[in-house]
Short mmCIF file of C-alpha atoms in Angstrom, two decimals:
data_model
loop_
_atom_site.label_atom_id
_atom_site.label_comp_id
_atom_site.label_asym_id
_atom_site.label_seq_id
_atom_site.Cartn_x
_atom_site.Cartn_y
_atom_site.Cartn_z
CA MET A 799 22.25 9.93 -19.01
CA THR A 800 20.82 12.81 -18.29
CA GLU A 801 17.00 13.38 -19.70
CA VAL A 802 15.36 17.33 -18.99
CA HIS A 803 11.72 17.68 -20.30
CA ARG A 804 10.04 21.02 -20.46
CA THR A 805 6.47 21.46 -20.48
CA SER A 806 4.42 24.66 -19.72
CA ALA A 807 4.00 24.14 -15.54
CA ALA A 808 7.30 22.26 -14.51
CA VAL A 809 10.51 20.81 -15.66
CA SER A 810 11.28 16.67 -15.52
CA VAL A 811 14.67 15.70 -14.45
CA ARG A 812 15.12 12.14 -15.52
CA THR A 813 18.92 10.71 -14.85
CA THR A 814 19.89 7.00 -14.88
CA LEU A 815 22.69 6.47 -12.28
CA TYR A 816 25.51 3.40 -12.64
CA GLY A 817 27.07 1.44 -10.57
CA VAL A 818 24.23 0.76 -8.06
CA PRO A 819 23.98 -3.05 -7.74
CA ASP A 820 21.43 -5.18 -5.18
CA GLY A 821 24.08 -5.20 -2.25
CA TYR A 822 24.89 -1.17 -2.36
CA LEU A 823 20.80 -0.33 -3.25
CA PRO A 824 19.90 0.01 0.62
CA VAL A 825 22.77 2.34 1.42
CA TYR A 826 22.63 4.64 -1.87
CA LEU A 827 18.78 4.61 -0.52
CA ALA A 828 19.10 5.93 2.78
CA GLU A 829 22.38 8.50 2.04
CA THR A 830 19.55 9.49 -0.51
CA ALA A 831 16.76 10.11 1.66
CA ARG A 832 19.48 11.65 4.51
CA ARG A 833 20.21 14.60 2.35
CA ILE A 834 16.47 15.62 1.02
CA ALA A 835 15.34 14.71 4.52
CA GLY A 836 12.06 16.20 5.26
CA ARG A 837 10.91 15.11 1.80
CA PRO A 838 9.88 11.88 1.05
CA LEU A 839 11.77 9.64 -1.45
CA LEU A 840 9.57 6.98 -2.97
CA HIS A 841 11.63 4.25 -4.50
CA VAL A 842 9.87 1.59 -6.88
CA ALA A 843 10.76 -2.34 -6.57
CA SER A 844 10.16 -4.17 -9.50
CA ASP A 845 8.34 -7.22 -7.96
CA ASP A 846 7.05 -8.22 -4.64
CA GLY A 847 10.47 -9.67 -3.67
CA ARG A 848 12.44 -7.41 -4.30
CA PHE A 849 10.24 -5.47 -2.62
CA GLU A 850 10.35 -7.57 0.86
CA GLN A 851 14.00 -7.40 0.57
CA LEU A 852 14.88 -4.65 0.24
CA SER A 853 12.29 -3.57 3.85
CA ASP A 854 14.53 -6.01 5.31
CA ALA A 855 18.13 -4.84 4.15
CA LEU A 856 16.85 -1.50 5.36
CA LYS A 857 16.39 -1.71 8.96
CA TYR A 858 19.67 -3.17 8.98
CA PHE A 859 21.86 -0.89 6.71
CA ALA A 860 19.34 2.72 8.35
CA PRO A 861 17.47 1.93 11.33
CA ASP A 862 17.64 5.39 11.62
CA VAL A 863 15.85 6.30 8.20
CA GLU A 864 11.83 5.63 8.50
CA VAL A 865 10.53 3.38 5.72
CA LEU A 866 7.10 3.39 4.68
CA ARG A 867 5.60 0.20 2.99
CA PHE A 868 3.00 0.72 0.40
CA PRO A 869 2.81 -2.58 -0.62
CA ALA A 870 0.94 -4.02 -3.47
CA TRP A 871 -3.18 -6.07 -3.35
CA ASP A 872 -1.76 -9.65 -2.91
CA CYS A 873 -4.86 -10.65 -5.30
CA LEU A 874 -5.18 -10.98 -9.06
CA PRO A 875 -6.36 -7.81 -10.30
CA TYR A 876 -10.73 -8.62 -11.05
CA ASP A 877 -10.11 -11.34 -8.65
CA ARG A 878 -13.28 -12.43 -6.06
CA VAL A 879 -11.02 -11.81 -3.33
CA SER A 880 -10.37 -9.00 -1.22
CA PRO A 881 -6.34 -7.92 -0.22
CA ARG A 882 -5.74 -9.39 2.83
CA ALA A 883 -6.52 -6.56 6.23
CA GLU A 884 -2.40 -6.78 7.32
CA VAL A 885 -1.78 -5.31 3.19
CA THR A 886 -4.78 -2.64 3.37
CA GLY A 887 -2.94 -1.84 7.01
CA GLU A 888 0.55 -0.62 5.71
CA ARG A 889 -1.21 0.88 2.90
CA LEU A 890 -3.32 3.09 4.46
CA MET A 891 -0.78 4.08 7.52
CA THR A 892 1.42 4.88 4.82
CA LEU A 893 -1.07 7.39 2.78
CA THR A 894 -2.41 8.55 6.10
CA ARG A 895 1.06 9.25 7.40
CA LEU A 896 2.14 11.02 4.00
CA GLN A 897 -1.58 12.72 4.45
CA GLN A 898 -0.36 14.49 7.25
CA GLY A 899 3.32 15.26 6.67
CA ILE A 900 6.76 13.54 7.37
CA GLY A 901 8.21 16.30 9.51
CA GLY A 902 12.10 16.57 8.89
CA LYS A 903 13.20 13.57 9.35
CA PRO A 904 14.77 10.93 6.33
CA VAL A 905 11.63 9.07 5.25
CA ILE A 906 11.75 6.13 2.02
CA VAL A 907 8.11 4.95 0.61
CA LEU A 908 8.57 1.60 -0.15
CA THR A 909 6.42 0.46 -3.02
CA THR A 910 6.39 -1.95 -6.46
CA VAL A 911 5.37 -1.44 -9.80
CA ALA A 912 1.88 -3.28 -9.35
CA ALA A 913 1.18 -0.97 -6.22
CA LEU A 914 2.01 2.34 -7.98
CA THR A 915 0.06 1.56 -11.64
CA GLN A 916 -3.21 0.74 -9.45
CA ARG A 917 -5.25 3.82 -8.22
CA THR A 918 -6.56 4.46 -4.23
CA LEU A 919 -8.78 5.72 -2.60
CA PRO A 920 -9.30 10.02 -2.82
CA ARG A 921 -6.91 12.26 -0.32
CA ALA A 922 -9.81 13.74 1.20
CA GLN A 923 -11.22 10.56 2.20
CA LEU A 924 -7.61 10.53 4.76
CA ALA A 925 -8.54 14.20 6.17
CA ASP A 926 -9.57 12.69 9.18
CA ALA A 927 -9.12 8.74 8.90
CA SER A 928 -7.21 7.82 12.11
CA PHE A 929 -8.05 8.30 15.98
CA ALA A 930 -4.45 7.73 18.32
CA VAL A 931 -4.86 6.11 21.91
CA LYS A 932 -2.53 7.48 25.07
CA THR A 933 -1.92 5.62 28.73
CA GLY A 934 -3.46 8.53 31.04
CA GLU A 935 -5.42 10.19 29.57
CA ARG A 936 -9.39 9.99 29.02
CA LEU A 937 -11.01 8.19 26.15
CA ASP A 938 -14.02 8.70 24.02
CA ARG A 939 -15.73 5.45 24.05
CA GLN A 940 -18.56 6.07 22.12
CA ARG A 941 -16.19 8.00 19.43
CA MET A 942 -13.88 5.08 19.11
CA LEU A 943 -16.46 2.89 18.22
CA ASP A 944 -17.92 5.28 16.26
CA PHE A 945 -14.59 5.02 13.87
CA LEU A 946 -14.23 1.71 14.72
CA VAL A 947 -17.34 1.04 12.73
CA ALA A 948 -17.20 3.70 10.09
CA ASN A 949 -13.40 2.59 9.04
CA GLY A 950 -14.06 -0.95 8.34
CA TYR A 951 -13.01 -3.10 11.31
CA HIS A 952 -15.68 -5.92 12.75
CA ARG A 953 -16.64 -6.91 16.59
CA SER A 954 -15.84 -10.49 17.33
CA GLU A 955 -15.97 -12.42 20.42
CA THR A 956 -12.02 -12.82 20.53
CA VAL A 957 -9.13 -10.49 18.27
CA ARG A 958 -7.23 -12.96 16.39
CA GLU A 959 -6.63 -10.66 12.65
CA ALA A 960 -6.33 -7.46 11.72
CA GLY A 961 -9.72 -5.32 11.52
CA GLU A 962 -11.51 -7.17 14.73
CA TYR A 963 -12.54 -5.86 17.96
CA ALA A 964 -13.70 -6.73 20.76
CA ILE A 965 -14.70 -5.59 24.20
CA ARG A 966 -15.16 -6.97 27.79
CA GLY A 967 -15.95 -4.51 30.26
CA GLY A 968 -13.21 -2.26 30.98
CA LEU A 969 -10.81 -4.12 28.36
CA ILE A 970 -11.17 -3.38 25.14
CA ASP A 971 -8.60 -5.56 22.74
CA ILE A 972 -7.80 -3.95 18.94
CA PHE A 973 -6.07 -5.33 16.28
CA PRO A 974 -5.20 -1.74 14.65
CA SER A 975 -4.89 -2.19 10.57
CA GLY A 976 -1.42 -2.69 9.69
CA ALA A 977 -0.16 -3.41 13.34
CA PRO A 978 1.95 -6.77 14.27
CA GLU A 979 0.21 -7.39 16.84
CA PRO A 980 -3.69 -6.65 18.28
CA LEU A 981 -3.33 -4.56 21.59
CA ARG A 982 -5.62 -4.70 24.67
CA LEU A 983 -7.00 -0.98 26.77
CA ASP A 984 -7.34 -1.75 30.43
CA LEU A 985 -9.87 1.27 31.17
CA PHE A 986 -10.13 2.35 35.13
CA GLY A 987 -13.38 4.41 34.55
CA ASP A 988 -12.47 6.24 31.06
CA ASP A 989 -9.31 7.02 31.46
CA VAL A 990 -6.82 4.02 29.64
CA GLU A 991 -4.33 3.22 31.88
CA LYS A 992 -2.57 0.12 30.78
CA ILE A 993 -1.99 -0.02 27.12
CA ARG A 994 -0.46 -3.72 26.44
CA SER A 995 0.59 -5.86 23.15
CA PHE A 996 -0.73 -9.92 22.96
CA ASP A 997 -0.31 -12.81 20.81
CA ALA A 998 -3.47 -13.72 18.77
CA LEU A 999 -3.38 -17.47 19.30
CA SER A 1000 -2.24 -17.52 22.94
CA GLN A 1001 -3.77 -14.34 24.52
CA ARG A 1002 -0.82 -14.17 26.53
CA THR A 1003 0.68 -10.62 26.89
CA THR A 1004 4.23 -9.51 25.22
CA GLY A 1005 4.50 -5.97 25.57
CA ASP A 1006 3.75 -2.44 26.82
CA LYS A 1007 2.93 0.62 24.89
CA LYS A 1008 2.36 4.04 25.73
CA THR A 1009 0.37 4.91 22.52
CA PHE A 1010 -1.20 3.63 19.60
CA ALA A 1011 -2.96 4.69 16.14
CA LEU A 1012 -6.02 3.37 14.63
CA TYR A 1013 -6.72 3.44 10.75
CA PRO A 1014 -9.00 2.08 8.34
CA VAL A 1015 -8.82 -1.42 7.84
CA SER A 1016 -10.38 -1.08 4.14
CA GLU A 1017 -10.09 0.97 1.08
CA VAL A 1018 -13.50 0.82 0.86
CA MET A 1019 -15.23 2.99 3.59
CA LEU A 1020 -18.78 2.38 2.87
CA THR A 1021 -20.84 5.94 4.07
CA PRO A 1022 -24.10 6.76 2.82
CA LYS A 1023 -22.40 8.95 -0.46
CA ALA A 1024 -20.06 5.95 -0.96
CA ILE A 1025 -23.35 3.31 -1.38
CA GLU A 1026 -25.21 6.21 -3.33
CA ASN A 1027 -22.56 6.86 -5.68
CA PHE A 1028 -21.91 2.81 -6.27
CA ARG A 1029 -25.43 2.43 -7.01
CA SER A 1030 -26.01 5.35 -9.52
CA LYS A 1031 -22.18 4.18 -11.29
CA TYR A 1032 -22.90 0.57 -11.48
CA ARG A 1033 -26.26 1.02 -13.16
CA GLN A 1034 -24.36 3.47 -15.46
CA LEU A 1035 -22.33 1.30 -16.49
CA PHE A 1036 -24.13 -2.23 -16.29
CA GLY A 1037 -27.27 -1.47 -17.10
CA ALA A 1038 -30.56 -2.71 -15.53
CA VAL A 1039 -29.65 -4.59 -12.05
CA THR A 1040 -30.92 -8.08 -11.30
CA ASP A 1041 -32.39 -9.70 -9.00
CA ASP A 1042 -29.58 -12.12 -7.90
CA ASP A 1043 -26.65 -9.39 -8.32
CA GLY A 1044 -25.42 -10.26 -5.02
CA LEU A 1045 -23.11 -7.35 -5.14
CA TYR A 1046 -25.57 -4.60 -5.98
CA GLU A 1047 -27.80 -6.22 -2.90
CA SER A 1048 -24.79 -6.58 -0.25
CA ILE A 1049 -23.40 -2.78 -1.11
CA SER A 1050 -26.57 -1.60 -1.18
CA GLU A 1051 -27.49 -2.52 2.04
CA GLY A 1052 -24.07 -1.70 3.97
CA ARG A 1053 -22.47 -4.81 3.64
CA VAL A 1054 -19.22 -6.22 3.29
CA TYR A 1055 -18.84 -8.56 0.39
CA ALA A 1056 -15.76 -10.29 -0.80
CA GLY A 1057 -13.51 -8.45 -3.22
CA LEU A 1058 -15.53 -5.70 -2.92
CA GLU A 1059 -12.28 -3.51 -3.30
CA HIS A 1060 -12.13 -4.66 -6.98
CA TRP A 1061 -14.79 -2.01 -7.72
CA LEU A 1062 -12.99 0.84 -5.58
CA PRO A 1063 -13.65 3.83 -8.51
CA LEU A 1064 -17.42 3.33 -8.15
CA TYR A 1065 -17.78 3.98 -4.60
CA TYR A 1066 -15.95 7.95 -5.18
CA ASP A 1067 -16.09 10.76 -7.27
CA GLN A 1068 -12.80 10.13 -8.24
CA LEU A 1069 -9.55 8.18 -6.90
CA ASP A 1070 -6.29 9.02 -6.43
CA THR A 1071 -2.54 7.35 -6.87
CA LEU A 1072 0.38 7.60 -4.63
CA PHE A 1073 2.07 10.25 -6.39
CA ASP A 1074 -0.96 12.54 -5.57
CA TYR A 1075 -0.02 11.56 -1.91
CA MET A 1076 3.71 12.81 -3.05
CA PRO A 1077 3.72 15.92 -5.06
CA GLY A 1078 7.40 16.64 -5.43
CA ALA A 1079 8.82 13.59 -4.61
CA GLN A 1080 12.04 12.52 -5.40
CA VAL A 1081 11.86 9.07 -7.03
CA THR A 1082 14.45 6.44 -7.33
CA LEU A 1083 13.53 2.78 -10.16
CA ASP A 1084 14.28 -0.34 -9.70
CA HIS A 1085 16.77 -1.27 -12.90
CA GLN A 1086 13.93 -2.64 -15.80
CA VAL A 1087 11.26 -0.75 -13.95
CA GLU A 1088 9.38 0.06 -17.46
CA GLN A 1089 9.82 -3.59 -18.54
CA ALA A 1090 7.94 -4.72 -14.85
CA ARG A 1091 5.12 -1.87 -16.05
CA ASP A 1092 4.38 -3.10 -19.54
CA SER A 1093 4.20 -6.33 -18.41
CA ARG A 1094 2.13 -5.57 -15.29
CA TYR A 1095 -0.45 -4.10 -17.57
CA GLN A 1096 -0.25 -6.23 -20.18
CA GLN A 1097 -1.45 -8.83 -17.40
CA ILE A 1098 -4.13 -6.23 -16.34
CA ALA A 1099 -5.37 -6.65 -19.71
CA ASP A 1100 -5.39 -9.53 -20.17
CA LEU A 1101 -7.54 -10.25 -16.96
CA TYR A 1102 -9.84 -7.98 -18.03
CA ALA A 1103 -10.81 -9.10 -21.43
CA ALA A 1104 -10.87 -12.61 -20.41
CA ARG A 1105 -13.53 -11.37 -17.43
CA GLN A 1106 -15.48 -9.24 -20.24
CA SER A 1107 -15.64 -12.87 -22.16
CA MET A 1108 -17.26 -13.94 -18.97
CA MET A 1109 -19.24 -11.74 -17.84
CA ALA A 1110 -22.57 -13.31 -19.04
CA ALA A 1111 -21.97 -16.71 -17.17
CA THR A 1112 -20.12 -15.68 -13.98
CA GLN A 1113 -22.41 -12.33 -13.70
CA TYR A 1114 -18.98 -10.84 -12.64
CA LYS A 1115 -18.81 -7.00 -14.22
CA PRO A 1116 -15.41 -5.27 -14.18
CA VAL A 1117 -14.80 -1.97 -14.09
CA PRO A 1118 -13.10 -0.19 -17.01
CA LEU A 1119 -9.66 -1.12 -16.91
CA GLU A 1120 -8.38 2.65 -16.98
CA SER A 1121 -10.66 3.37 -14.57
CA LEU A 1122 -8.37 1.47 -11.49
CA TYR A 1123 -5.31 1.31 -13.14
CA LEU A 1124 -2.84 3.39 -14.89
CA PRO A 1125 -2.00 3.18 -18.32
CA PRO A 1126 1.50 3.40 -19.34
CA ALA A 1127 0.72 6.91 -20.57
CA GLU A 1128 -0.52 8.32 -17.68
CA TRP A 1129 2.50 6.64 -15.45
CA HIS A 1130 5.13 8.91 -17.93
CA LYS A 1131 2.70 12.20 -17.08
CA ALA A 1132 2.90 11.44 -13.55
CA LEU A 1133 6.82 11.19 -13.57
CA THR A 1134 6.26 14.52 -15.10
CA GLY A 1135 8.04 17.55 -12.49
CA LEU A 1136 9.83 15.37 -10.71
CA ASN A 1137 13.37 14.24 -10.53
CA VAL A 1138 13.63 10.88 -11.47
CA THR A 1139 16.51 8.61 -10.89
CA ASP A 1140 16.79 4.83 -12.69
CA LEU A 1141 19.24 3.19 -10.92
CA SER A 1142 21.68 0.74 -12.61
CA PRO A 1143 23.54 -2.18 -11.55
CA PHE A 1144 26.25 -2.09 -14.56
CA ALA A 1145 29.45 -0.77 -15.14
CA PRO A 1146 28.71 2.82 -16.61
CA PRO A 1147 29.04 3.68 -20.56
CA PRO A 1148 31.81 6.38 -20.49
CA GLY A 1149 30.96 9.62 -19.29
CA GLN A 1150 28.16 8.42 -17.50
CA SER A 1151 27.13 8.70 -14.08
CA ASP A 1152 28.42 6.38 -11.62
CA ALA A 1153 27.70 5.41 -7.85
CA GLY A 1154 31.17 3.51 -8.16
CA ALA A 1155 30.07 0.33 -6.99
CA ARG A 1156 30.40 -2.98 -8.20
CA LYS A 1157 28.72 -6.32 -7.98
CA ALA A 1158 31.25 -8.66 -6.07
CA ARG A 1159 32.42 -12.48 -7.50
CA ASP A 1160 30.05 -15.14 -6.99
CA PHE A 1161 32.48 -17.71 -8.02
CA GLY A 1162 30.44 -19.18 -10.02
CA ASP A 1163 32.88 -19.89 -12.48
CA VAL A 1164 34.64 -21.81 -9.80
CA ARG A 1165 31.73 -23.95 -8.93
CA ALA A 1166 31.32 -24.92 -12.70
CA THR A 1167 34.63 -26.50 -12.79
CA ALA A 1168 35.67 -30.16 -11.95
CA THR A 1169 37.71 -29.44 -8.83
CA ASN A 1170 34.98 -27.25 -7.54
CA ASP A 1171 38.57 -26.25 -4.96
CA LEU A 1172 37.07 -22.55 -3.52
CA TYR A 1173 39.95 -23.00 -0.59
#
């Protein structure tokens, strides 16, 4: 079924494609990405489990297609903890790549309902938010250190987690945001002689690299402007600040506070969404994504209401729901003007679009019999 919605600015085409069961989905996505090479394909998985399964399957079925992962925060809405640095790193690496452009290659941006319904930092904030290092080239140490400090990295004695760095004479260890392993820069003067990956636990070298890029480690960059924005908006929303407000005190002093990302709208003039980083993208949606979106939004609303009801007792002051999360109406507006395909694993009704794949028999009926004879 194809629906065409016309507005004064754009034409939105929404199609339901049947005959795309789970086993065929990565093949279909890879074929589509190759067909529209040079323009990213955005696929929205219904949950984290399908997101991980599809990510693994695409590595096998489509090694020639670049997959940019944009996972959701691995914490509840309005939580007291921050998302893990590895998760934030993947998100920011994908946003930066989209900001810089993908060239003419086939690219799939893989995300989830939870990730897509949450706002993220504005595009302008990522305009210069990467730092490349190559072997054989001169390294501007001070510029790199300034980048690390400004983008959320922390200095430590031994690098073990993403977002940490250590300096020991001519050796610089860094665990880049979004990278699977930390890296060791071996310098000769100011020249990069070697770049080696190493195991975070044993500290033993695991391989050599020619180049790598650094990305921010947090979606909250505590620049002077961000701090001033936070202070002003926080007082506007919640009134006078008390002496025991640890969040306000920490941010005012430029110090990291556990869970500070849950006040993301207060640091910037405005927030963007993944849609804003991918104007004109082709979009494919998992089966029953709309139901998953409604369920997610209801969960967010329930957690927001719970935080509001306990605000006086817990001193936790939640930002307004729609300032951080997309309501269903804004979801539909964001899809306007895009080519959107809803994917269904079922056989089509007469006259409807059919990809032609069918789920194979799983022999569940045979297993349920008394003889259980599969031979």
